Coordinates of C-alpha atoms in Angstrom, one line a residue:
M1 CA 68.2 110.2 103.3
N2 CA 71.0 107.4 104.8
N3 CA 67.4 105.3 104.9
L4 CA 66.6 105.9 101.0
F5 CA 69.9 104.8 100.0
L6 CA 70.3 102.1 101.9
R7 CA 67.2 100.9 101.2
Y8 CA 68.1 101.3 97.3
Y9 CA 71.3 99.6 97.4
G10 CA 70.2 96.6 99.9
R11 CA 69.6 94.6 96.9
L12 CA 73.3 94.2 96.6
N13 CA 75.7 91.5 97.9
A14 CA 77.0 92.2 101.3
P15 CA 80.7 93.1 100.3
L16 CA 79.7 95.6 98.5
L17 CA 76.8 97.4 100.5
K18 CA 79.6 97.0 103.0
R19 CA 81.8 99.2 100.9
V20 CA 78.9 101.8 100.3
S21 CA 77.9 101.8 104.1
Q22 CA 80.8 102.6 105.1
Q23 CA 82.8 105.0 102.6
N24 CA 80.4 106.5 100.5
I25 CA 77.3 107.4 102.3
P26 CA 78.8 110.5 105.1
A27 CA 81.3 111.8 101.7
L28 CA 77.3 111.8 99.8
V29 CA 75.2 112.7 102.5
A30 CA 77.8 115.7 103.3
S31 CA 77.6 117.0 99.8
S32 CA 75.7 119.9 99.2
S33 CA 75.1 118.1 95.4
F34 CA 73.7 115.4 96.4
K35 CA 70.1 114.8 95.2
I36 CA 68.2 111.6 95.8
C37 CA 65.2 112.6 93.1
N38 CA 67.7 111.2 90.0
I39 CA 68.4 107.8 91.4
P40 CA 69.2 105.3 88.4
S41 CA 67.3 102.4 87.9
T42 CA 69.2 98.7 88.5
A43 CA 69.1 98.2 84.7
S44 CA 71.5 101.3 84.1
L45 CA 74.0 100.0 87.1
P46 CA 77.2 98.7 85.9
A47 CA 77.1 94.3 85.5
R48 CA 79.5 94.0 87.8
V49 CA 77.3 96.0 90.6
L50 CA 74.2 93.9 89.7
S51 CA 76.2 90.9 90.5
T52 CA 74.8 89.3 93.3
S53 CA 77.3 86.1 93.1
A54 CA 80.3 85.5 95.4
P55 CA 83.9 86.9 94.0
S56 CA 85.7 84.6 92.2
S57 CA 89.3 83.6 93.5
S58 CA 90.1 86.1 90.5
D59 CA 88.3 89.0 92.0
T60 CA 90.5 88.9 95.1
N61 CA 93.1 90.7 93.2
T62 CA 93.1 94.7 93.3
D63 CA 91.8 96.0 89.4
T64 CA 94.3 98.0 87.9
V65 CA 93.9 100.1 84.7
R66 CA 97.2 101.7 82.7
G67 CA 96.7 105.1 80.9
E68 CA 97.8 106.3 77.9
I69 CA 99.2 109.5 76.9
L70 CA 97.3 111.3 73.9
D71 CA 100.2 112.9 71.5
F72 CA 98.6 115.5 69.4
S73 CA 102.3 116.7 68.2
I74 CA 103.3 117.3 64.6
D75 CA 104.7 113.9 63.0
I76 CA 107.0 116.2 61.0
R77 CA 108.1 112.4 59.0
S78 CA 105.2 113.0 57.1
L79 CA 105.0 116.9 56.4
R80 CA 106.2 117.9 52.9
P81 CA 106.4 121.6 51.2
G82 CA 103.2 122.8 50.7
D83 CA 101.4 120.8 53.8
V84 CA 98.9 123.1 55.2
I85 CA 98.5 122.8 59.6
S86 CA 95.5 124.4 60.5
S87 CA 94.9 125.3 64.2
P88 CA 91.7 124.1 66.0
Y89 CA 91.9 127.0 68.0
E90 CA 91.0 130.4 68.5
L91 CA 92.0 133.2 70.4
T92 CA 89.9 136.5 71.4
V93 CA 92.6 139.6 72.3
S94 CA 91.2 141.2 74.9
E95 CA 92.2 144.4 76.7
S96 CA 93.5 142.9 79.0
I97 CA 95.9 140.4 77.5
Q98 CA 96.9 144.1 75.9
D99 CA 97.7 145.7 78.8
F100 CA 99.4 142.4 80.3
W101 CA 101.8 143.1 77.4
H102 CA 102.4 146.4 77.9
S103 CA 103.1 145.6 81.5
A104 CA 106.0 143.1 80.6
F105 CA 107.4 144.7 77.2
H106 CA 108.1 149.0 77.1
S107 CA 106.8 151.0 74.9
Q108 CA 105.7 154.5 74.3
D109 CA 104.4 154.4 70.2
R110 CA 101.0 156.2 70.6
I111 CA 99.7 153.7 67.7
S112 CA 99.3 151.4 70.4
T113 CA 99.4 153.4 73.4
S114 CA 96.6 156.2 72.7
T115 CA 92.9 155.7 71.5
P116 CA 92.9 159.5 71.0
F117 CA 95.8 159.6 68.5
A118 CA 95.2 156.7 66.8
R119 CA 92.0 157.9 66.1
K120 CA 93.0 160.9 64.4
V121 CA 95.0 158.9 61.8
G122 CA 92.3 156.5 60.7
F123 CA 91.9 153.4 63.0
Q124 CA 89.1 152.7 65.3
D125 CA 91.4 152.4 68.3
R126 CA 94.8 151.5 69.7
V127 CA 96.5 149.5 67.8
L128 CA 97.9 145.8 69.3
P129 CA 102.2 146.2 69.6
F130 CA 103.9 144.3 66.4
T131 CA 105.7 141.7 68.9
L132 CA 102.3 141.0 70.3
M133 CA 101.0 139.9 67.0
L134 CA 104.7 138.4 65.8
F135 CA 104.1 135.9 68.9
L136 CA 101.3 135.0 68.5
T137 CA 101.3 134.5 64.9
S138 CA 104.4 132.1 65.3
A139 CA 103.4 130.4 68.6
M140 CA 102.6 126.7 68.2
T141 CA 100.9 124.8 70.4
H142 CA 101.6 121.1 68.5
V143 CA 105.4 121.6 68.9
D144 CA 106.0 119.3 71.8
K145 CA 108.7 117.4 70.1
A146 CA 110.5 120.4 68.6
R147 CA 114.5 121.2 69.7
I148 CA 114.8 124.9 69.5
Q149 CA 113.6 127.7 67.5
L150 CA 116.0 129.4 65.2
G151 CA 114.3 132.3 64.2
F152 CA 111.8 134.2 62.0
D153 CA 111.6 135.3 58.4
G154 CA 110.0 138.3 56.6
A155 CA 107.5 139.2 59.6
I156 CA 105.0 142.0 57.9
Y157 CA 102.0 143.2 60.0
H158 CA 99.5 143.5 56.8
W159 CA 96.4 144.5 58.2
P160 CA 96.1 146.3 62.1
A161 CA 94.4 144.3 64.9
F162 CA 92.4 145.8 68.2
A163 CA 91.3 144.1 71.4
G164 CA 88.2 142.6 70.7
D165 CA 89.6 141.2 67.8
T166 CA 89.3 137.0 67.5
V167 CA 92.1 135.4 65.4
T168 CA 92.7 132.0 64.2
K169 CA 96.0 130.1 62.8
S170 CA 97.5 128.6 60.1
Y171 CA 101.1 127.0 59.4
R172 CA 101.7 125.9 55.7
V173 CA 105.6 123.7 55.4
K174 CA 107.2 126.2 52.9
S175 CA 110.6 123.7 53.2
I176 CA 112.5 120.8 54.7
R177 CA 116.2 120.2 55.0
N178 CA 118.4 118.0 57.3
T179 CA 121.5 119.8 59.5
S180 CA 124.7 118.7 58.5
D181 CA 125.1 116.0 61.0
G182 CA 122.5 114.3 60.0
N183 CA 121.1 114.1 63.2
H184 CA 118.2 117.4 62.9
S185 CA 116.4 118.8 60.3
I186 CA 114.7 122.2 59.7
V187 CA 111.8 122.8 59.2
H188 CA 110.4 126.3 57.8
F189 CA 106.3 127.1 58.5
A190 CA 105.0 129.8 56.7
C191 CA 102.4 131.2 59.4
E192 CA 99.4 133.2 58.8
L193 CA 97.1 134.8 61.7
R194 CA 94.2 136.1 60.5
N195 CA 91.2 138.1 62.2
Q196 CA 87.4 136.9 62.4
R197 CA 86.8 138.5 59.4
N198 CA 89.6 136.4 57.8
R199 CA 91.5 139.8 57.0
L200 CA 95.1 138.7 57.1
I201 CA 96.9 140.4 60.0
M202 CA 100.2 139.0 59.7
S203 CA 102.6 136.2 58.5
T204 CA 105.9 135.6 59.0
T205 CA 108.1 132.2 58.4
R206 CA 108.9 130.5 61.6
H207 CA 112.3 128.1 61.4
T208 CA 112.6 125.1 63.8
M209 CA 115.0 122.7 64.5
F210 CA 113.8 118.9 65.5
P211 CA 115.6 116.1 66.9
I212 CA 114.2 113.8 64.3
P213 CA 116.1 113.6 60.8
V214 CA 113.4 113.9 58.0
P215 CA 113.9 112.6 54.1
S216 CA 115.1 116.8 52.8
S217 CA 113.6 118.3 49.9
T218 CA 114.5 120.8 47.2
I219 CA 110.8 121.8 46.7
T220 CA 109.5 125.3 48.4
S221 CA 106.3 126.2 48.7
P222 CA 105.6 129.9 47.1
P223 CA 103.7 132.3 48.9
S224 CA 99.6 133.1 49.3
Q225 CA 98.7 136.7 47.5
D226 CA 98.1 137.7 50.9
T227 CA 101.4 137.8 52.0
L228 CA 102.3 140.6 49.5
S229 CA 99.7 142.9 51.1
Q230 CA 101.2 146.2 52.7
K231 CA 97.6 147.9 53.9
F232 CA 98.9 148.9 56.9
R233 CA 102.1 150.1 55.9
D234 CA 100.5 152.1 52.8
H235 CA 97.7 153.7 55.3
F236 CA 100.7 155.7 57.2
L237 CA 102.3 156.6 54.1
N238 CA 98.4 158.1 52.7
K239 CA 98.1 159.9 56.4
S240 CA 101.8 161.4 55.8
S241 CA 99.9 165.2 56.0
T242 CA 97.7 164.6 58.8
L243 CA 100.8 163.3 60.6
A244 CA 102.9 166.1 59.8
E245 CA 99.6 168.2 61.1
L246 CA 100.1 166.5 64.5
G247 CA 103.9 167.0 65.1
S248 CA 106.6 164.4 65.3
H249 CA 107.9 163.1 68.6
S250 CA 110.5 161.3 67.5
L251 CA 113.3 162.4 70.5
I252 CA 116.4 162.0 68.1
S253 CA 117.8 162.5 64.5
L254 CA 119.3 159.0 63.3
S255 CA 122.2 159.0 60.9
P256 CA 123.8 155.8 58.9
G257 CA 126.4 154.0 60.8
Q258 CA 125.4 155.0 63.9
L259 CA 125.6 152.6 66.8
I260 CA 123.0 153.0 69.9
L261 CA 124.0 151.8 72.9
H262 CA 120.5 151.0 74.7
T263 CA 120.4 151.8 79.0
T264 CA 117.2 149.7 79.2
N265 CA 117.4 146.2 80.5
R266 CA 114.6 143.9 81.1
C267 CA 113.8 140.7 82.2
L268 CA 110.8 138.1 82.6
T269 CA 110.4 136.0 85.9
H270 CA 109.1 132.7 85.7
T271 CA 105.9 133.4 86.2
Q272 CA 105.5 136.3 83.8
S273 CA 107.2 133.9 81.2
R274 CA 104.9 131.1 81.7
Q275 CA 101.6 133.4 81.8
L276 CA 102.7 134.8 78.5
A277 CA 103.6 131.6 76.8
S278 CA 100.2 130.3 78.0
L279 CA 98.4 133.6 76.4
A280 CA 99.4 132.1 73.4
R281 CA 98.2 128.7 73.9
I282 CA 102.1 127.4 73.9
T283 CA 101.9 124.2 75.6
H284 CA 106.2 122.8 75.2
A285 CA 107.7 121.6 78.3
R286 CA 110.6 123.4 77.8
H287 CA 109.0 126.8 79.1
F288 CA 107.1 125.5 82.2
D289 CA 108.3 122.2 83.2
T290 CA 110.2 122.8 86.5
R291 CA 110.4 119.1 87.6
T292 CA 112.0 117.9 84.3
F293 CA 114.4 121.3 83.4
H294 CA 116.1 123.2 86.0
P295 CA 114.0 127.0 86.2
D296 CA 117.0 128.5 86.2
T297 CA 119.5 126.8 83.7
E298 CA 117.2 124.8 81.7
L299 CA 114.0 126.6 81.5
L300 CA 113.4 128.8 78.4
I301 CA 111.8 131.9 77.6
P302 CA 109.9 131.6 74.2
G303 CA 111.8 133.0 71.3
G304 CA 108.6 135.7 70.5
L305 CA 109.2 136.8 74.3
V306 CA 113.2 137.1 73.8
L307 CA 112.6 139.3 71.2
G308 CA 110.0 141.1 72.8
L309 CA 112.6 142.0 75.5
A310 CA 115.0 143.2 72.9
L311 CA 112.9 145.3 70.9
S312 CA 111.8 146.7 74.5
A313 CA 115.1 148.1 75.4
S314 CA 115.5 149.9 72.1
S315 CA 112.0 151.7 72.0
R316 CA 112.9 154.9 73.3
D317 CA 115.7 155.4 71.8
L318 CA 113.8 154.6 68.7
H319 CA 111.0 156.8 69.6
E320 CA 108.3 157.0 68.1
V321 CA 108.0 153.7 65.8
L322 CA 104.5 153.8 64.0
H323 CA 104.8 150.6 61.5
E324 CA 108.1 148.0 61.3
E325 CA 108.7 145.0 59.7
M326 CA 111.2 142.2 60.5
P327 CA 113.4 140.8 57.3
R328 CA 114.8 138.5 59.4
V329 CA 115.1 137.4 63.0
S330 CA 117.8 134.9 64.7
F331 CA 117.8 133.7 68.1
V332 CA 121.7 132.7 69.1
H333 CA 121.9 131.8 73.1
A334 CA 119.1 130.6 75.0
V335 CA 117.5 132.7 78.0
H336 CA 115.9 131.5 81.3
P337 CA 113.7 133.5 83.3
N338 CA 115.2 136.3 85.2
D339 CA 118.2 136.7 82.7
V340 CA 118.1 140.5 82.3
V341 CA 118.4 141.2 78.7
G342 CA 119.6 144.8 77.0
A343 CA 120.1 145.6 73.3
M344 CA 121.8 148.0 71.4
T345 CA 120.7 148.9 67.4
Y346 CA 123.1 149.8 64.9
V347 CA 121.6 152.0 62.0
K348 CA 122.7 151.1 58.5
E349 CA 120.2 154.0 56.0
V350 CA 118.5 156.5 56.6
K351 CA 115.6 156.7 53.8
E352 CA 112.9 159.8 53.6
L353 CA 109.6 159.3 52.7
V354 CA 106.3 161.1 51.7
G355 CA 106.0 164.2 54.0
D356 CA 107.7 163.9 57.3
L357 CA 108.4 160.1 57.5
E358 CA 111.6 158.4 57.0
L359 CA 112.2 154.9 56.6
L360 CA 115.1 153.3 59.1
T361 CA 117.0 150.6 58.4
V362 CA 118.8 149.5 61.6
R363 CA 119.8 145.7 63.3
T364 CA 118.9 145.4 66.9
V365 CA 121.3 143.0 68.6
G366 CA 120.1 141.8 72.3
F367 CA 122.5 140.7 74.9
K368 CA 122.6 139.1 78.3
S369 CA 123.3 142.5 79.6
G370 CA 124.9 143.1 83.7
V371 CA 129.0 141.4 82.2
I372 CA 130.0 144.5 81.2
S373 CA 130.7 147.6 83.5
S374 CA 131.3 149.8 80.5
W375 CA 130.0 149.5 77.4
E376 CA 131.0 153.0 75.7
E377 CA 134.9 151.9 75.7
L378 CA 133.9 148.5 73.8
E379 CA 134.6 148.3 69.7
F380 CA 132.3 146.2 68.4
P381 CA 133.3 144.4 65.1
V382 CA 131.5 145.8 61.9
E383 CA 130.4 142.6 60.3
L384 CA 128.0 142.0 63.4
F385 CA 125.4 144.3 62.2
F386 CA 126.1 144.0 58.5
T387 CA 126.9 140.3 57.9
E388 CA 123.2 138.5 56.8
G389 CA 121.9 135.0 58.6
L390 CA 124.8 135.1 61.0
S391 CA 124.6 131.2 62.8
T392 CA 125.5 130.9 66.6
R393 CA 128.7 129.3 65.6
E394 CA 129.5 132.7 63.7
V395 CA 128.3 135.1 65.6
E396 CA 130.8 133.2 68.5
A397 CA 133.4 133.4 66.2
I398 CA 133.2 136.8 65.0
C399 CA 132.9 137.6 69.5
R400 CA 135.8 135.7 70.4
V401 CA 138.4 137.6 68.1
H402 CA 136.4 140.6 68.1
C403 CA 135.2 141.5 71.2
P404 CA 135.3 138.6 73.8
E405 CA 133.5 140.2 76.2
L406 CA 130.1 139.4 74.3
S407 CA 131.2 135.6 73.7
T408 CA 128.0 133.5 74.8
K409 CA 126.1 136.8 75.7
I410 CA 124.2 137.4 72.7
V411 CA 120.7 136.1 72.6
V412 CA 118.4 137.8 69.3
I413 CA 119.9 139.6 66.2
A414 CA 117.0 141.3 64.4
D415 CA 116.7 143.3 61.1
R416 CA 114.3 145.5 61.3
K417 CA 112.4 148.3 58.9
I418 CA 110.7 150.9 60.6
I419 CA 108.5 153.8 59.7
R420 CA 108.5 157.0 62.3
Q421 CA 108.3 160.6 61.6
A422 CA 111.6 162.4 61.3
N423 CA 112.9 165.0 64.5
K424 CA 111.6 168.2 63.1
K425 CA 112.0 170.1 66.7
E426 CA 112.8 169.9 70.0
A427 CA 110.5 167.3 71.7
F428 CA 109.9 166.6 75.5
L429 CA 112.1 164.0 77.0
L430 CA 110.4 160.6 78.4

């Protein structure tokens, strides 16, 4: 093999032959993938290699090349209301993704954990969890220049999704405005997630802040007709008699004015956060780059995962959720890897539907826990649970005056509409 290699390159100039014979031959011979049957002709070699002239004085210097950074991030300066951003990526949601999500976010809702139950109420299999689908819907790959995600509006699960579905997503610019200081802009993206049959699975409006001022617009792009559909919710209403025969698994009866302090607390490690963010194809450096951002104080848990932690903390006490939508979600303070998140839920309204189904209107407040020894003794301001569209500044103003223990601790506020079966009998405790 060495002789063949040397005969082929024997036509080259001496300096190059010396470099090849001393450096390249051992590595090529040692490689199991080296093949002598596909040696290219001299015509295919670069002109520089074919040259037999002595190197010029300029060639004695080391050759260099400069790299370039490819920028795929969205140029928000060019965005106007009505513009549509179609993501070129597709994701098949496998059972392993589904199981990984369940391992990180506690839930015992049978619609997502039990195939026999799901089939009894007319579905082909377990339905993928609401929080997983919202995370996939709102996760954006090309917003590397974004500063922070502010929240969601109108998160609706339109059509059930199952393991094995392949999803794609698109974003439409709903509206744009600048902040009061004139240094930032807030873009409202109408996000849609569709399956392989082009069925709309979930839609929501994501609010994102960019550290770049852009021309504001008073125009608001109208919603698409698909986003008005509620076929998933209506299916449960139509199956109310079947659900009544199967029996309610709700643990307790809930009433308006009730504040539930959830005892479950959860966190995400650095590894879990990065893995889950990668599954949703998130690329923002604030979720991954530990060389640039300190892992304990600067690296961030993505907003969809923060919401998952808060709802996971409330899952057992609100069991059993069949369907839910979220009129509004606001992210208040940042969550870092290993921060422990707890939650409390205020019941605003309980409305009877058909059969034994009921609609709960609640607000779940997620906070960094482990800082207060006795939650039961605290009194919380009611305006924290009723005021619409609270900003971080407004939340802090309320907490500093009425509940200092919560100051800088609240991470997410989620307004929820939950459909479940009313508690009609004593259930087995989980």
